């Protein structure tokens, strides 16, 4: 079941549930101000137990999200069931790591391929382009066959990520009133939740 709404890249990217985090009873985080742009989205996702804060009551909205965290978010947000057991082909993914089951599921379904050196780079910060591709693969987006106009000034027509960005822009998954997308830009926890 694919359950993400068109609330923006931030909503679909949501924030991960790291093993050392605990669910905040109040759904309110002391480092997320009342006028913070993504406050409502963060609290809504926390209420649905898609994201959690840290034990000290903070959310750390400026902290960057890595590839393993994003993959977990995308799978949980899409209500995809994962298998607890098995190996992955990636040299840098230990079968006992908290994120292994998410990587395994994504690999089984061919939603991720990893890098030519047989690594997944789980700790590497996820880029906006990578995040959209992962989400698009998981949700089986019906990508445009041919793109004749650049979706943003900094998104070339012939790049691997261009169809995902074009689709996300067309479907209002990402903000479309900007000239630049910054495909290599990194996502922080605040951006990914709003």
JSON list of C-alpha atoms in Angstrom, two decimals:
[
{"chain": "A", "resi": 1, "resn": "UNK", "atom": "CA", "xyz": [0.00, 0.00, 0.00]},
{"chain": "A", "resi": 2, "resn": "UNK", "atom": "CA", "xyz": [1.38, 3.38, -0.94]},
{"chain": "A", "resi": 3, "resn": "UNK", "atom": "CA", "xyz": [0.05, 6.00, 1.44]},
{"chain": "A", "resi": 4, "resn": "UNK", "atom": "CA", "xyz": [2.03, 9.23, 1.02]},
{"chain": "A", "resi": 5, "resn": "UNK", "atom": "CA", "xyz": [0.07, 12.39, 0.34]},
{"chain": "A", "resi": 6, "resn": "UNK", "atom": "CA", "xyz": [1.10, 15.24, -1.94]},
{"chain": "A", "resi": 7, "resn": "UNK", "atom": "CA", "xyz": [2.05, 17.46, 0.96]},
{"chain": "A", "resi": 8, "resn": "UNK", "atom": "CA", "xyz": [5.53, 18.09, -0.31]},
{"chain": "A", "resi": 9, "resn": "UNK", "atom": "CA", "xyz": [8.96, 16.53, -0.33]},
{"chain": "A", "resi": 10, "resn": "UNK", "atom": "CA", "xyz": [9.16, 17.17, 3.36]},
{"chain": "A", "resi": 11, "resn": "UNK", "atom": "CA", "xyz": [6.05, 15.16, 4.19]},
{"chain": "A", "resi": 12, "resn": "UNK", "atom": "CA", "xyz": [7.13, 12.20, 2.14]},
{"chain": "A", "resi": 13, "resn": "UNK", "atom": "CA", "xyz": [10.65, 12.32, 3.41]},
{"chain": "A", "resi": 14, "resn": "UNK", "atom": "CA", "xyz": [9.50, 12.38, 7.02]},
{"chain": "A", "resi": 15, "resn": "UNK", "atom": "CA", "xyz": [11.97, 11.76, 9.84]},
{"chain": "A", "resi": 16, "resn": "UNK", "atom": "CA", "xyz": [13.29, 8.42, 10.91]},
{"chain": "A", "resi": 17, "resn": "UNK", "atom": "CA", "xyz": [12.66, 6.45, 14.05]},
{"chain": "A", "resi": 18, "resn": "UNK", "atom": "CA", "xyz": [16.18, 5.77, 15.24]},
{"chain": "A", "resi": 19, "resn": "UNK", "atom": "CA", "xyz": [16.51, 2.95, 17.78]},
{"chain": "A", "resi": 20, "resn": "UNK", "atom": "CA", "xyz": [17.80, 5.28, 20.51]},
{"chain": "A", "resi": 21, "resn": "UNK", "atom": "CA", "xyz": [14.83, 7.65, 20.22]},
{"chain": "A", "resi": 22, "resn": "UNK", "atom": "CA", "xyz": [11.71, 7.49, 22.37]},
{"chain": "A", "resi": 23, "resn": "UNK", "atom": "CA", "xyz": [8.18, 8.62, 21.60]},
{"chain": "A", "resi": 24, "resn": "UNK", "atom": "CA", "xyz": [7.48, 12.04, 23.05]},
{"chain": "A", "resi": 25, "resn": "UNK", "atom": "CA", "xyz": [4.25, 11.95, 25.05]},
{"chain": "A", "resi": 26, "resn": "UNK", "atom": "CA", "xyz": [3.45, 15.58, 24.33]},
{"chain": "A", "resi": 27, "resn": "UNK", "atom": "CA", "xyz": [4.15, 15.50, 20.58]},
{"chain": "A", "resi": 28, "resn": "UNK", "atom": "CA", "xyz": [5.66, 18.93, 21.12]},
{"chain": "A", "resi": 29, "resn": "UNK", "atom": "CA", "xyz": [9.40, 19.45, 20.95]},
{"chain": "A", "resi": 30, "resn": "UNK", "atom": "CA", "xyz": [11.22, 22.11, 22.92]},
{"chain": "A", "resi": 31, "resn": "UNK", "atom": "CA", "xyz": [13.45, 23.07, 19.97]},
{"chain": "A", "resi": 32, "resn": "UNK", "atom": "CA", "xyz": [10.53, 23.48, 17.54]},
{"chain": "A", "resi": 33, "resn": "UNK", "atom": "CA", "xyz": [9.06, 26.95, 18.03]},
{"chain": "A", "resi": 34, "resn": "UNK", "atom": "CA", "xyz": [5.38, 27.81, 17.60]},
{"chain": "A", "resi": 35, "resn": "UNK", "atom": "CA", "xyz": [6.11, 29.68, 14.37]},
{"chain": "A", "resi": 36, "resn": "UNK", "atom": "CA", "xyz": [8.49, 27.06, 12.89]},
{"chain": "A", "resi": 37, "resn": "UNK", "atom": "CA", "xyz": [7.55, 26.40, 9.27]},
{"chain": "A", "resi": 38, "resn": "UNK", "atom": "CA", "xyz": [7.24, 22.62, 9.70]},
{"chain": "A", "resi": 39, "resn": "UNK", "atom": "CA", "xyz": [5.83, 22.48, 13.25]},
{"chain": "A", "resi": 40, "resn": "UNK", "atom": "CA", "xyz": [2.38, 21.22, 12.27]},
{"chain": "A", "resi": 41, "resn": "UNK", "atom": "CA", "xyz": [3.80, 18.53, 9.99]},
{"chain": "A", "resi": 42, "resn": "UNK", "atom": "CA", "xyz": [6.29, 17.38, 12.63]},
{"chain": "A", "resi": 43, "resn": "UNK", "atom": "CA", "xyz": [3.57, 17.09, 15.27]},
{"chain": "A", "resi": 44, "resn": "UNK", "atom": "CA", "xyz": [1.19, 15.31, 12.88]},
{"chain": "A", "resi": 45, "resn": "UNK", "atom": "CA", "xyz": [3.83, 12.74, 11.95]},
{"chain": "A", "resi": 46, "resn": "UNK", "atom": "CA", "xyz": [4.79, 12.27, 15.61]},
{"chain": "A", "resi": 47, "resn": "UNK", "atom": "CA", "xyz": [1.14, 11.68, 16.48]},
{"chain": "A", "resi": 48, "resn": "UNK", "atom": "CA", "xyz": [1.00, 8.93, 13.85]},
{"chain": "A", "resi": 49, "resn": "UNK", "atom": "CA", "xyz": [4.24, 7.51, 15.29]},
{"chain": "A", "resi": 50, "resn": "UNK", "atom": "CA", "xyz": [6.07, 7.93, 12.01]},
{"chain": "A", "resi": 51, "resn": "UNK", "atom": "CA", "xyz": [8.67, 10.13, 13.68]},
{"chain": "A", "resi": 52, "resn": "UNK", "atom": "CA", "xyz": [9.89, 10.62, 17.22]},
{"chain": "A", "resi": 53, "resn": "UNK", "atom": "CA", "xyz": [12.02, 13.07, 19.07]},
{"chain": "A", "resi": 54, "resn": "UNK", "atom": "CA", "xyz": [15.06, 12.52, 21.23]},
{"chain": "A", "resi": 55, "resn": "UNK", "atom": "CA", "xyz": [14.95, 11.52, 24.92]},
{"chain": "A", "resi": 56, "resn": "UNK", "atom": "CA", "xyz": [15.83, 15.08, 25.96]},
{"chain": "A", "resi": 57, "resn": "UNK", "atom": "CA", "xyz": [12.57, 16.40, 24.44]},
{"chain": "A", "resi": 58, "resn": "UNK", "atom": "CA", "xyz": [14.18, 17.87, 21.31]},
{"chain": "A", "resi": 59, "resn": "UNK", "atom": "CA", "xyz": [13.60, 17.17, 17.65]},
{"chain": "A", "resi": 60, "resn": "UNK", "atom": "CA", "xyz": [16.87, 18.55, 16.21]},
{"chain": "A", "resi": 61, "resn": "UNK", "atom": "CA", "xyz": [15.28, 19.95, 13.02]},
{"chain": "A", "resi": 62, "resn": "UNK", "atom": "CA", "xyz": [18.64, 21.05, 11.57]},
{"chain": "A", "resi": 63, "resn": "UNK", "atom": "CA", "xyz": [20.24, 17.60, 11.83]},
{"chain": "A", "resi": 64, "resn": "UNK", "atom": "CA", "xyz": [20.89, 16.02, 8.42]},
{"chain": "A", "resi": 65, "resn": "UNK", "atom": "CA", "xyz": [19.17, 12.77, 7.38]},
{"chain": "A", "resi": 66, "resn": "UNK", "atom": "CA", "xyz": [21.27, 9.89, 6.04]},
{"chain": "A", "resi": 67, "resn": "UNK", "atom": "CA", "xyz": [20.41, 7.29, 3.39]},
{"chain": "A", "resi": 68, "resn": "UNK", "atom": "CA", "xyz": [19.42, 4.55, 5.86]},
{"chain": "A", "resi": 69, "resn": "UNK", "atom": "CA", "xyz": [17.20, 6.92, 7.83]},
{"chain": "A", "resi": 70, "resn": "UNK", "atom": "CA", "xyz": [15.48, 8.17, 4.72]},
{"chain": "A", "resi": 71, "resn": "UNK", "atom": "CA", "xyz": [14.86, 4.67, 3.41]},
{"chain": "A", "resi": 72, "resn": "UNK", "atom": "CA", "xyz": [13.24, 3.69, 6.70]},
{"chain": "A", "resi": 73, "resn": "UNK", "atom": "CA", "xyz": [11.05, 6.80, 6.62]},
{"chain": "A", "resi": 74, "resn": "UNK", "atom": "CA", "xyz": [9.92, 6.16, 3.06]},
{"chain": "A", "resi": 75, "resn": "UNK", "atom": "CA", "xyz": [9.05, 2.53, 3.77]},
{"chain": "A", "resi": 76, "resn": "UNK", "atom": "CA", "xyz": [7.22, 3.26, 7.03]},
{"chain": "A", "resi": 77, "resn": "UNK", "atom": "CA", "xyz": [5.39, 6.21, 5.46]},
{"chain": "A", "resi": 78, "resn": "UNK", "atom": "CA", "xyz": [4.32, 3.99, 2.56]},
{"chain": "A", "resi": 79, "resn": "UNK", "atom": "CA", "xyz": [3.19, 1.25, 4.97]},
{"chain": "A", "resi": 80, "resn": "UNK", "atom": "CA", "xyz": [5.55, -1.31, 3.45]},
{"chain": "A", "resi": 81, "resn": "UNK", "atom": "CA", "xyz": [6.12, -4.47, 5.50]},
{"chain": "A", "resi": 82, "resn": "UNK", "atom": "CA", "xyz": [9.74, -5.60, 5.92]},
{"chain": "A", "resi": 83, "resn": "UNK", "atom": "CA", "xyz": [11.37, -8.95, 6.66]},
{"chain": "A", "resi": 84, "resn": "UNK", "atom": "CA", "xyz": [13.47, -9.10, 9.83]},
{"chain": "A", "resi": 85, "resn": "UNK", "atom": "CA", "xyz": [15.84, -11.81, 8.54]},
{"chain": "A", "resi": 86, "resn": "UNK", "atom": "CA", "xyz": [18.30, -12.25, 5.72]},
{"chain": "A", "resi": 87, "resn": "UNK", "atom": "CA", "xyz": [21.40, -10.72, 4.24]},
{"chain": "A", "resi": 88, "resn": "UNK", "atom": "CA", "xyz": [22.01, -7.93, 1.79]},
{"chain": "A", "resi": 89, "resn": "UNK", "atom": "CA", "xyz": [24.63, -7.89, -0.94]},
{"chain": "A", "resi": 90, "resn": "UNK", "atom": "CA", "xyz": [26.07, -4.63, 0.35]},
{"chain": "A", "resi": 91, "resn": "UNK", "atom": "CA", "xyz": [29.49, -4.87, 1.97]},
{"chain": "A", "resi": 92, "resn": "UNK", "atom": "CA", "xyz": [28.74, -2.00, 4.32]},
{"chain": "A", "resi": 93, "resn": "UNK", "atom": "CA", "xyz": [25.36, -3.21, 5.64]},
{"chain": "A", "resi": 94, "resn": "UNK", "atom": "CA", "xyz": [25.67, -5.50, 8.65]},
{"chain": "A", "resi": 95, "resn": "UNK", "atom": "CA", "xyz": [22.72, -7.91, 8.85]},
{"chain": "A", "resi": 96, "resn": "UNK", "atom": "CA", "xyz": [22.25, -6.90, 12.52]},
{"chain": "A", "resi": 97, "resn": "UNK", "atom": "CA", "xyz": [22.19, -3.14, 11.90]},
{"chain": "A", "resi": 98, "resn": "UNK", "atom": "CA", "xyz": [18.91, -1.39, 12.83]},
{"chain": "A", "resi": 99, "resn": "UNK", "atom": "CA", "xyz": [18.41, -0.38, 9.19]},
{"chain": "A", "resi": 100, "resn": "UNK", "atom": "CA", "xyz": [19.33, -3.73, 7.56]},
{"chain": "A", "resi": 101, "resn": "UNK", "atom": "CA", "xyz": [15.72, -4.89, 7.20]},
{"chain": "A", "resi": 102, "resn": "UNK", "atom": "CA", "xyz": [14.79, -1.72, 5.31]},
{"chain": "A", "resi": 103, "resn": "UNK", "atom": "CA", "xyz": [17.77, -1.98, 2.99]},
{"chain": "A", "resi": 104, "resn": "UNK", "atom": "CA", "xyz": [17.03, -5.68, 2.44]},
{"chain": "A", "resi": 105, "resn": "UNK", "atom": "CA", "xyz": [13.40, -4.98, 1.47]},
{"chain": "A", "resi": 106, "resn": "UNK", "atom": "CA", "xyz": [14.37, -2.16, -0.87]},
{"chain": "A", "resi": 107, "resn": "UNK", "atom": "CA", "xyz": [17.03, -4.33, -2.49]},
{"chain": "A", "resi": 108, "resn": "UNK", "atom": "CA", "xyz": [14.66, -7.31, -2.88]},
{"chain": "A", "resi": 109, "resn": "UNK", "atom": "CA", "xyz": [12.13, -5.08, -4.62]},
{"chain": "A", "resi": 110, "resn": "UNK", "atom": "CA", "xyz": [14.85, -3.42, -6.73]},
{"chain": "A", "resi": 111, "resn": "UNK", "atom": "CA", "xyz": [14.00, -0.01, -5.25]},
{"chain": "A", "resi": 112, "resn": "UNK", "atom": "CA", "xyz": [17.69, 0.59, -4.52]},
{"chain": "A", "resi": 113, "resn": "UNK", "atom": "CA", "xyz": [20.81, -0.61, -6.28]},
{"chain": "A", "resi": 114, "resn": "UNK", "atom": "CA", "xyz": [23.63, 0.83, -4.26]},
{"chain": "A", "resi": 115, "resn": "UNK", "atom": "CA", "xyz": [26.98, 1.88, -5.63]},
{"chain": "A", "resi": 116, "resn": "UNK", "atom": "CA", "xyz": [29.29, 0.12, -8.13]},
{"chain": "A", "resi": 117, "resn": "UNK", "atom": "CA", "xyz": [31.62, -0.92, -5.28]},
{"chain": "A", "resi": 118, "resn": "UNK", "atom": "CA", "xyz": [28.78, -3.03, -3.77]},
{"chain": "A", "resi": 119, "resn": "UNK", "atom": "CA", "xyz": [28.08, -0.58, -0.96]},
{"chain": "A", "resi": 120, "resn": "UNK", "atom": "CA", "xyz": [24.90, 1.21, 0.11]},
{"chain": "A", "resi": 121, "resn": "UNK", "atom": "CA", "xyz": [26.60, 3.98, 2.12]},
{"chain": "A", "resi": 122, "resn": "UNK", "atom": "CA", "xyz": [23.90, 3.99, 4.83]},
{"chain": "A", "resi": 123, "resn": "UNK", "atom": "CA", "xyz": [25.57, 6.73, 6.89]},
{"chain": "A", "resi": 124, "resn": "UNK", "atom": "CA", "xyz": [26.02, 9.09, 3.93]},
{"chain": "A", "resi": 125, "resn": "UNK", "atom": "CA", "xyz": [23.68, 12.09, 3.99]},
{"chain": "A", "resi": 126, "resn": "UNK", "atom": "CA", "xyz": [20.86, 11.67, 1.49]},
{"chain": "A", "resi": 127, "resn": "UNK", "atom": "CA", "xyz": [20.54, 14.19, -1.32]},
{"chain": "A", "resi": 128, "resn": "UNK", "atom": "CA", "xyz": [17.26, 15.61, -2.51]},
{"chain": "A", "resi": 129, "resn": "UNK", "atom": "CA", "xyz": [17.63, 13.75, -5.81]},
{"chain": "A", "resi": 130, "resn": "UNK", "atom": "CA", "xyz": [18.35, 10.41, -4.09]},
{"chain": "A", "resi": 131, "resn": "UNK", "atom": "CA", "xyz": [15.40, 10.89, -1.76]},
{"chain": "A", "resi": 132, "resn": "UNK", "atom": "CA", "xyz": [13.00, 11.50, -4.64]},
{"chain": "A", "resi": 133, "resn": "UNK", "atom": "CA", "xyz": [14.28, 8.49, -6.56]},
{"chain": "A", "resi": 134, "resn": "UNK", "atom": "CA", "xyz": [13.93, 6.19, -3.54]},
{"chain": "A", "resi": 135, "resn": "UNK", "atom": "CA", "xyz": [10.41, 7.43, -2.91]},
{"chain": "A", "resi": 136, "resn": "UNK", "atom": "CA", "xyz": [9.47, 7.21, -6.57]},
{"chain": "A", "resi": 137, "resn": "UNK", "atom": "CA", "xyz": [10.70, 3.62, -6.79]},
{"chain": "A", "resi": 138, "resn": "UNK", "atom": "CA", "xyz": [8.94, 2.58, -3.58]},
{"chain": "A", "resi": 139, "resn": "UNK", "atom": "CA", "xyz": [5.68, 4.21, -4.66]},
{"chain": "A", "resi": 140, "resn": "UNK", "atom": "CA", "xyz": [5.95, 3.10, -8.27]},
{"chain": "A", "resi": 141, "resn": "UNK", "atom": "CA", "xyz": [5.52, 6.55, -9.74]},
{"chain": "A", "resi": 142, "resn": "UNK", "atom": "CA", "xyz": [4.39, 6.66, -13.36]},
{"chain": "A", "resi": 143, "resn": "UNK", "atom": "CA", "xyz": [7.33, 8.74, -14.60]},
{"chain": "A", "resi": 144, "resn": "UNK", "atom": "CA", "xyz": [7.17, 10.78, -17.80]},
{"chain": "A", "resi": 145, "resn": "UNK", "atom": "CA", "xyz": [8.62, 8.90, -20.78]},
{"chain": "A", "resi": 146, "resn": "UNK", "atom": "CA", "xyz": [10.22, 12.00, -22.25]},
{"chain": "A", "resi": 147, "resn": "UNK", "atom": "CA", "xyz": [11.01, 15.33, -20.71]},
{"chain": "A", "resi": 148, "resn": "UNK", "atom": "CA", "xyz": [11.21, 18.25, -23.12]},
{"chain": "A", "resi": 149, "resn": "UNK", "atom": "CA", "xyz": [11.55, 21.08, -20.62]},
{"chain": "A", "resi": 150, "resn": "UNK", "atom": "CA", "xyz": [13.82, 21.29, -17.59]},
{"chain": "A", "resi": 151, "resn": "UNK", "atom": "CA", "xyz": [11.71, 21.22, -14.42]},
{"chain": "A", "resi": 152, "resn": "UNK", "atom": "CA", "xyz": [14.16, 23.64, -12.74]},
{"chain": "A", "resi": 153, "resn": "UNK", "atom": "CA", "xyz": [17.09, 25.66, -14.06]},
{"chain": "A", "resi": 154, "resn": "UNK", "atom": "CA", "xyz": [19.61, 23.43, -12.28]},
{"chain": "A", "resi": 155, "resn": "UNK", "atom": "CA", "xyz": [18.06, 20.12, -13.38]},
{"chain": "A", "resi": 156, "resn": "UNK", "atom": "CA", "xyz": [19.49, 19.02, -16.76]},
{"chain": "A", "resi": 157, "resn": "UNK", "atom": "CA", "xyz": [17.24, 17.07, -19.11]},
{"chain": "A", "resi": 158, "resn": "UNK", "atom": "CA", "xyz": [19.42, 13.96, -19.34]},
{"chain": "A", "resi": 159, "resn": "UNK", "atom": "CA", "xyz": [20.21, 13.17, -15.69]},
{"chain": "A", "resi": 160, "resn": "UNK", "atom": "CA", "xyz": [19.06, 9.99, -13.88]},
{"chain": "A", "resi": 161, "resn": "UNK", "atom": "CA", "xyz": [17.12, 12.08, -11.36]},
{"chain": "A", "resi": 162, "resn": "UNK", "atom": "CA", "xyz": [15.32, 14.38, -13.81]},
{"chain": "A", "resi": 163, "resn": "UNK", "atom": "CA", "xyz": [12.20, 12.21, -14.34]},
{"chain": "A", "resi": 164, "resn": "UNK", "atom": "CA", "xyz": [11.68, 11.95, -10.57]},
{"chain": "A", "resi": 165, "resn": "UNK", "atom": "CA", "xyz": [12.01, 15.69, -10.07]},
{"chain": "A", "resi": 166, "resn": "UNK", "atom": "CA", "xyz": [9.73, 16.42, -13.03]},
{"chain": "A", "resi": 167, "resn": "UNK", "atom": "CA", "xyz": [7.09, 14.03, -11.69]},
{"chain": "A", "resi": 168, "resn": "UNK", "atom": "CA", "xyz": [7.30, 15.41, -8.15]},
{"chain": "A", "resi": 169, "resn": "UNK", "atom": "CA", "xyz": [6.97, 18.96, -9.43]},
{"chain": "A", "resi": 170, "resn": "UNK", "atom": "CA", "xyz": [4.00, 18.11, -11.65]},
{"chain": "A", "resi": 171, "resn": "UNK", "atom": "CA", "xyz": [2.21, 16.32, -8.78]},
{"chain": "A", "resi": 172, "resn": "UNK", "atom": "CA", "xyz": [2.94, 19.11, -6.26]},
{"chain": "A", "resi": 173, "resn": "UNK", "atom": "CA", "xyz": [5.08, 16.81, -4.13]},
{"chain": "A", "resi": 174, "resn": "UNK", "atom": "CA", "xyz": [7.79, 19.45, -4.16]},
{"chain": "A", "resi": 175, "resn": "UNK", "atom": "CA", "xyz": [7.57, 23.21, -4.24]},
{"chain": "A", "resi": 176, "resn": "UNK", "atom": "CA", "xyz": [7.32, 24.38, -7.82]},
{"chain": "A", "resi": 177, "resn": "UNK", "atom": "CA", "xyz": [7.55, 28.15, -7.49]},
{"chain": "A", "resi": 178, "resn": "UNK", "atom": "CA", "xyz": [11.33, 28.21, -7.34]},
{"chain": "A", "resi": 179, "resn": "UNK", "atom": "CA", "xyz": [13.88, 28.49, -10.14]},
{"chain": "A", "resi": 180, "resn": "UNK", "atom": "CA", "xyz": [16.33, 26.02, -8.59]},
{"chain": "A", "resi": 181, "resn": "UNK", "atom": "CA", "xyz": [15.87, 22.58, -7.03]},
{"chain": "A", "resi": 182, "resn": "UNK", "atom": "CA", "xyz": [19.45, 21.89, -5.86]},
{"chain": "A", "resi": 183, "resn": "UNK", "atom": "CA", "xyz": [19.41, 18.12, -6.57]},
{"chain": "A", "resi": 184, "resn": "UNK", "atom": "CA", "xyz": [22.68, 17.59, -4.66]},
{"chain": "A", "resi": 185, "resn": "UNK", "atom": "CA", "xyz": [21.32, 19.52, -1.66]},
{"chain": "A", "resi": 186, "resn": "UNK", "atom": "CA", "xyz": [21.10, 17.64, 1.63]},
{"chain": "A", "resi": 187, "resn": "UNK", "atom": "CA", "xyz": [17.91, 17.21, 3.64]},
{"chain": "A", "resi": 188, "resn": "UNK", "atom": "CA", "xyz": [17.62, 18.01, 7.32]},
{"chain": "A", "resi": 189, "resn": "UNK", "atom": "CA", "xyz": [15.04, 16.68, 9.75]},
{"chain": "A", "resi": 190, "resn": "UNK", "atom": "CA", "xyz": [12.89, 19.79, 9.63]},
{"chain": "A", "resi": 191, "resn": "UNK", "atom": "CA", "xyz": [12.72, 19.93, 5.84]},
{"chain": "A", "resi": 192, "resn": "UNK", "atom": "CA", "xyz": [11.93, 16.25, 5.55]},
{"chain": "A", "resi": 193, "resn": "UNK", "atom": "CA", "xyz": [8.94, 16.45, 7.84]},
{"chain": "A", "resi": 194, "resn": "UNK", "atom": "CA", "xyz": [7.21, 19.56, 6.53]}
]
